[in-house]
Amino acid sequence: VLFGAVGLGMGVSSANPGPWEQCRSENGTEIACDKGLVCVPDVEYYGLCYTEVVGESEQCGGLGWNVSCVNGTTCERQNEGWASCQSTADARGPGAEWQQCDPEDSGNLCADSLICVDDDDYHGICVRQVAE
């Protein structure tokens, strides 16, 4: 049975919220998520339950996020509101044409005959070098 909680703006139940369920109300009141989940602020006032450990290519960071990546991956910032778990394997090798690279990181290079060109504030793209 769900009851409307006065002043909370959310239902109250004996079970903790599960994946993708609301865990934080407009007034900031937070309810603990089920085991293995963490409450992540979603928009300005609300929060939703997400897994504490996420897999490769899944969101791990951004505004208000506090989750971890699975072993073999690290959380890499893509922009102000988004970071994702990326492989830490050394076997990735040099980037192919049009593949993402990091112009600030000498360890994240492009294949021969390609250069890493700034695409925005956080990424670069491997492109063919044009003769001048």
Coordinates of N, CA and C in Angstrom, one line a residue:
V1 N 0.9 -1.2 0.0 CA 0.0 0.0 0.0 C 0.9 1.2 0.0
L2 N 0.6 2.1 -0.9 CA 1.4 3.4 -1.0 C 0.6 4.5 -0.4
F3 N 1.2 5.3 0.4 CA 0.6 6.5 1.0 C 1.3 7.7 0.6
G4 N 0.6 8.8 0.3 CA 1.2 10.1 -0.1 C 1.8 10.7 1.2
A5 N 3.1 10.9 1.2 CA 3.7 11.5 2.4 C 3.6 13.0 2.3
V6 N 3.0 13.6 3.4 CA 2.8 15.0 3.4 C 4.1 15.8 3.3
G7 N 4.3 16.7 2.4 CA 5.5 17.5 2.3 C 6.6 16.8 1.5
L8 N 6.5 15.5 1.3 CA 7.6 14.8 0.6 C 7.5 14.8 -0.9
G9 N 6.2 14.8 -1.3 CA 6.0 14.8 -2.8 C 6.3 13.5 -3.4
M10 N 6.4 12.4 -2.6 CA 6.6 11.1 -3.2 C 6.0 10.1 -2.3
G11 N 5.7 8.9 -2.9 CA 5.0 7.8 -2.2 C 5.9 7.2 -1.2
V12 N 5.4 6.6 -0.2 CA 6.2 5.9 0.8 C 5.8 4.4 0.8
S13 N 6.7 3.5 0.8 CA 6.5 2.1 0.8 C 7.5 1.4 1.7
S14 N 7.3 0.2 2.0 CA 8.2 -0.5 2.9 C 9.5 -0.9 2.1
A15 N 9.4 -1.0 0.8 CA 10.6 -1.4 0.0 C 11.4 -0.2 -0.5
N16 N 12.7 -0.4 -0.5 CA 13.6 0.7 -1.1 C 13.4 0.7 -2.6
P17 N 13.6 1.9 -3.2 CA 13.4 2.0 -4.6 C 14.5 1.1 -5.4
G18 N 14.0 0.6 -6.5 CA 14.9 -0.3 -7.4 C 15.5 0.5 -8.5
P19 N 16.1 -0.1 -9.5 CA 16.7 0.5 -10.6 C 15.7 1.5 -11.3
W20 N 16.2 2.7 -11.6 CA 15.4 3.7 -12.4 C 14.3 4.3 -11.6
E21 N 14.1 3.9 -10.3 CA 13.0 4.4 -9.5 C 13.4 5.7 -8.8
Q22 N 12.5 6.5 -8.4 CA 12.8 7.8 -7.8 C 13.2 7.5 -6.3
C23 N 14.3 8.2 -5.9 CA 14.9 8.1 -4.6 C 15.1 9.4 -3.9
R24 N 14.8 10.5 -4.6 CA 15.0 11.8 -4.0 C 13.8 12.7 -4.5
S25 N 13.3 13.4 -3.5 CA 12.1 14.3 -3.8 C 12.5 15.7 -4.1
E26 N 11.5 16.5 -4.5 CA 11.7 17.9 -4.9 C 12.3 18.7 -3.7
N27 N 12.0 18.4 -2.5 CA 12.5 19.1 -1.4 C 13.9 18.6 -0.9
G28 N 14.4 17.6 -1.6 CA 15.7 17.1 -1.2 C 15.7 15.8 -0.3
T29 N 14.6 15.4 0.1 CA 14.5 14.2 1.0 C 14.9 13.0 0.1
E30 N 15.8 12.2 0.7 CA 16.3 11.1 -0.1 C 16.0 9.8 0.6
I31 N 15.6 8.7 -0.1 CA 15.3 7.4 0.4 C 16.4 6.5 -0.2
A32 N 17.0 5.6 0.7 CA 18.1 4.7 0.3 C 17.6 3.8 -0.8
C33 N 18.4 3.6 -1.8 CA 18.0 2.6 -2.9 C 18.3 1.2 -2.4
D34 N 17.7 0.2 -3.2 CA 18.0 -1.2 -2.9 C 19.5 -1.4 -2.9
K35 N 20.0 -2.5 -2.4 CA 21.4 -2.9 -2.3 C 22.0 -3.0 -3.7
G36 N 23.2 -2.4 -3.9 CA 23.9 -2.4 -5.2 C 23.5 -1.2 -6.0
L37 N 22.6 -0.3 -5.5 CA 22.2 0.8 -6.2 C 22.6 2.1 -5.5
V38 N 22.7 3.2 -6.1 CA 23.0 4.5 -5.5 C 22.1 5.5 -6.1
C39 N 21.7 6.5 -5.2 CA 20.8 7.5 -5.7 C 21.6 8.6 -6.4
V40 N 21.3 8.9 -7.6 CA 22.0 9.9 -8.4 C 21.0 11.0 -8.7
P41 N 21.4 12.3 -8.4 CA 20.5 13.4 -8.7 C 20.2 13.4 -10.2
D42 N 18.9 13.6 -10.5 CA 18.4 13.7 -11.9 C 17.7 15.0 -12.0
V43 N 18.0 15.8 -12.9 CA 17.5 17.2 -13.0 C 17.8 17.9 -11.7
E44 N 17.1 19.0 -11.4 CA 17.5 19.9 -10.3 C 17.2 19.3 -9.0
Y45 N 16.0 18.7 -8.8 CA 15.6 18.3 -7.4 C 15.4 16.8 -7.2
Y46 N 15.2 16.1 -8.2 CA 14.9 14.7 -8.1 C 16.1 13.8 -8.2
G47 N 16.0 12.5 -7.9 CA 17.0 11.5 -8.0 C 16.5 10.2 -8.4
L48 N 17.3 9.4 -9.1 CA 16.9 8.1 -9.5 C 17.9 7.1 -9.1
C49 N 17.5 5.8 -8.9 CA 18.5 4.8 -8.5 C 19.2 4.2 -9.7
Y50 N 20.5 4.1 -9.6 CA 21.3 3.5 -10.7 C 22.2 2.5 -10.0
T51 N 22.8 1.5 -10.8 CA 23.7 0.5 -10.3 C 25.0 1.3 -9.8
E52 N 25.6 0.8 -8.8 CA 26.8 1.4 -8.3 C 28.0 1.2 -9.2
V53 N 28.0 0.0 -9.9 CA 29.1 -0.3 -10.8 C 28.5 -0.5 -12.2
V54 N 29.0 0.2 -13.2 CA 28.5 0.2 -14.5 C 29.5 -0.4 -15.5
G55 N 29.1 -0.9 -16.6 CA 29.9 -1.5 -17.6 C 30.5 -0.6 -18.6
E56 N 31.3 -1.1 -19.5 CA 32.0 -0.3 -20.6 C 31.0 0.4 -21.4
S57 N 31.3 1.7 -21.7 CA 30.5 2.6 -22.5 C 29.2 3.1 -21.8
E58 N 29.0 2.7 -20.6 CA 27.8 3.2 -19.8 C 28.2 4.5 -19.1
Q59 N 27.2 5.3 -18.7 CA 27.5 6.5 -18.0 C 28.0 6.3 -16.6
C60 N 29.1 6.9 -16.2 CA 29.7 6.8 -14.9 C 29.9 8.1 -14.2
G61 N 29.7 9.2 -14.9 CA 29.9 10.5 -14.4 C 29.2 11.6 -15.1
G62 N 29.3 12.8 -14.5 CA 28.5 13.9 -15.0 C 28.0 14.7 -13.7
L63 N 27.2 15.6 -13.9 CA 26.7 16.3 -12.8 C 25.9 15.5 -11.8
G64 N 26.5 15.3 -10.6 CA 25.9 14.6 -9.5 C 26.1 13.1 -9.5
W65 N 26.8 12.5 -10.5 CA 27.0 11.1 -10.6 C 28.0 10.6 -9.6
N66 N 27.8 9.4 -9.0 CA 28.8 8.8 -8.1 C 28.7 7.3 -8.2
V67 N 29.1 6.8 -9.4 CA 29.1 5.4 -9.6 C 30.5 5.0 -10.1
S68 N 30.8 3.7 -10.1 CA 32.1 3.2 -10.5 C 32.1 2.4 -11.8
C69 N 33.2 2.2 -12.4 CA 33.3 1.4 -13.6 C 33.7 0.0 -13.3
V70 N 33.3 -1.0 -14.1 CA 33.8 -2.3 -13.9 C 35.3 -2.4 -14.1
N71 N 35.9 -3.5 -13.6 CA 37.4 -3.6 -13.8 C 37.8 -3.6 -15.2
G72 N 38.9 -3.0 -15.6 CA 39.4 -3.0 -16.9 C 38.9 -1.7 -17.7
T73 N 38.1 -0.9 -17.0 CA 37.6 0.4 -17.6 C 37.9 1.5 -16.6
T74 N 37.9 2.7 -17.1 CA 38.0 3.9 -16.3 C 36.9 4.9 -16.7
C75 N 36.5 5.8 -15.8 CA 35.5 6.8 -16.1 C 36.2 8.0 -16.8
E76 N 35.9 8.2 -18.0 CA 36.5 9.3 -18.8 C 35.5 10.4 -19.1
R77 N 35.8 11.6 -18.8 CA 34.8 12.7 -19.1 C 34.7 12.9 -20.6
Q78 N 33.4 13.0 -21.0 CA 33.2 13.3 -22.4 C 32.8 14.8 -22.6
N79 N 32.0 15.3 -21.6 CA 31.7 16.7 -21.6 C 31.2 17.0 -20.2
E80 N 30.7 18.3 -19.9 CA 30.4 18.7 -18.6 C 29.3 17.8 -17.9
G81 N 28.4 17.3 -18.7 CA 27.3 16.5 -18.1 C 27.4 15.0 -18.3
W82 N 28.5 14.5 -18.9 CA 28.6 13.1 -19.3 C 30.0 12.6 -19.2
A83 N 30.1 11.4 -18.6 CA 31.4 10.7 -18.6 C 31.0 9.2 -18.7
S84 N 31.8 8.4 -19.4 CA 31.5 7.0 -19.6 C 32.7 6.1 -19.4
C85 N 32.4 4.9 -19.0 CA 33.5 3.9 -18.8 C 34.1 3.5 -20.1
Q86 N 35.5 3.7 -20.1 CA 36.2 3.4 -21.4 C 37.3 2.3 -21.0
S87 N 37.5 1.4 -21.9 CA 38.5 0.4 -21.7 C 39.9 0.9 -21.4
T88 N 40.6 0.3 -20.5 CA 42.0 0.7 -20.2 C 43.0 -0.3 -20.9
A89 N 42.5 -1.2 -21.7 CA 43.4 -2.1 -22.4 C 44.4 -1.5 -23.2
D90 N 45.6 -1.9 -23.1 CA 46.7 -1.3 -24.0 C 46.5 -1.8 -25.4
A91 N 45.7 -2.8 -25.7 CA 45.6 -3.3 -27.0 C 44.7 -2.5 -28.0
R92 N 44.3 -1.3 -27.5 CA 43.5 -0.5 -28.4 C 44.3 0.0 -29.6
G93 N 45.5 0.2 -29.4 CA 46.4 0.6 -30.5 C 46.1 2.0 -31.0
P94 N 46.8 2.4 -32.1 CA 46.6 3.8 -32.6 C 45.2 3.9 -33.3
G95 N 44.7 5.1 -33.2 CA 43.4 5.4 -33.8 C 43.3 5.3 -35.3
A96 N 42.3 4.7 -35.8 CA 42.1 4.7 -37.3 C 41.4 6.0 -37.7
E97 N 41.3 6.3 -39.0 CA 40.7 7.5 -39.5 C 39.3 7.7 -39.0
W98 N 39.0 8.9 -38.5 CA 37.7 9.3 -37.9 C 37.5 8.7 -36.5
Q99 N 38.4 8.0 -36.0 CA 38.3 7.5 -34.6 C 38.7 8.6 -33.6
Q100 N 38.1 8.6 -32.4 CA 38.3 9.6 -31.4 C 39.8 9.5 -30.9
C101 N 40.4 10.6 -30.6 CA 41.7 10.6 -30.0 C 41.8 11.8 -29.1
D102 N 42.9 11.9 -28.3 CA 43.1 13.0 -27.4 C 44.3 13.8 -27.8
P103 N 44.1 15.0 -28.3 CA 45.2 15.8 -28.8 C 46.1 16.2 -27.7
E104 N 45.7 16.2 -26.4 CA 46.5 16.5 -25.3 C 47.3 15.4 -24.7
D105 N 47.0 14.1 -25.2 CA 47.6 12.9 -24.6 C 48.5 12.2 -25.6
S106 N 49.8 12.2 -25.4 CA 50.7 11.6 -26.4 C 50.5 10.1 -26.5
G107 N 49.9 9.5 -25.5 CA 49.6 8.1 -25.5 C 48.4 7.7 -26.3
N108 N 47.6 8.6 -26.7 CA 46.4 8.3 -27.4 C 46.6 8.9 -28.8
L109 N 47.4 8.2 -29.6 CA 47.8 8.6 -30.9 C 47.0 8.0 -32.0
C110 N 47.1 8.6 -33.2 CA 46.5 8.1 -34.4 C 47.4 7.2 -35.2
A111 N 46.9 6.4 -36.1 CA 47.7 5.5 -36.9 C 48.6 6.4 -37.9
D112 N 49.6 5.7 -38.5 CA 50.5 6.4 -39.4 C 49.7 7.1 -40.5
S113 N 50.2 8.3 -40.9 CA 49.6 9.2 -41.9 C 48.4 9.9 -41.4
L114 N 48.0 9.7 -40.1 CA 46.9 10.4 -39.6 C 47.4 11.4 -38.5
I115 N 46.7 12.4 -38.2 CA 47.0 13.3 -37.1 C 45.7 13.5 -36.3
C116 N 45.9 13.8 -35.0 CA 44.8 14.1 -34.1 C 44.5 15.6 -34.1
V117 N 43.3 15.9 -34.5 CA 42.8 17.3 -34.6 C 41.7 17.6 -33.6
D118 N 41.8 18.7 -32.9 CA 40.8 19.1 -31.9 C 39.5 19.1 -32.5
D119 N 38.5 18.4 -31.9 CA 37.1 18.4 -32.4 C 36.2 19.3 -31.5
D120 N 36.5 19.3 -30.2 CA 35.8 20.2 -29.3 C 36.7 20.3 -28.1
D121 N 36.2 20.7 -26.9 CA 36.9 20.9 -25.7 C 37.5 19.7 -25.1
Y122 N 37.0 18.5 -25.4 CA 37.4 17.3 -24.8 C 37.9 16.2 -25.7
H123 N 37.7 16.3 -27.0 CA 38.1 15.2 -27.9 C 38.8 15.7 -29.1
G124 N 39.4 14.8 -29.8 CA 40.0 15.0 -31.1 C 39.5 13.9 -32.0
I125 N 39.8 14.1 -33.3 CA 39.5 13.1 -34.3 C 40.7 12.8 -35.2
C126 N 41.0 11.5 -35.5 CA 42.1 11.1 -36.3 C 41.7 11.4 -37.8
V127 N 42.5 12.2 -38.5 CA 42.2 12.6 -39.9 C 43.5 12.5 -40.7
R128 N 43.3 12.4 -42.0 CA 44.5 12.4 -42.9 C 45.1 13.8 -42.9
Q129 N 46.4 13.8 -42.8 CA 47.1 15.1 -42.9 C 47.1 15.6 -44.4
V130 N 46.6 16.8 -44.6 CA 46.6 17.4 -45.9 C 47.8 18.1 -46.2
A131 N 48.4 17.9 -47.4 CA 49.7 18.6 -47.8 C 49.3 20.1 -48.1
E132 N 50.2 21.0 -47.6 CA 49.9 22.4 -47.9 C 50.5 22.9 -49.1

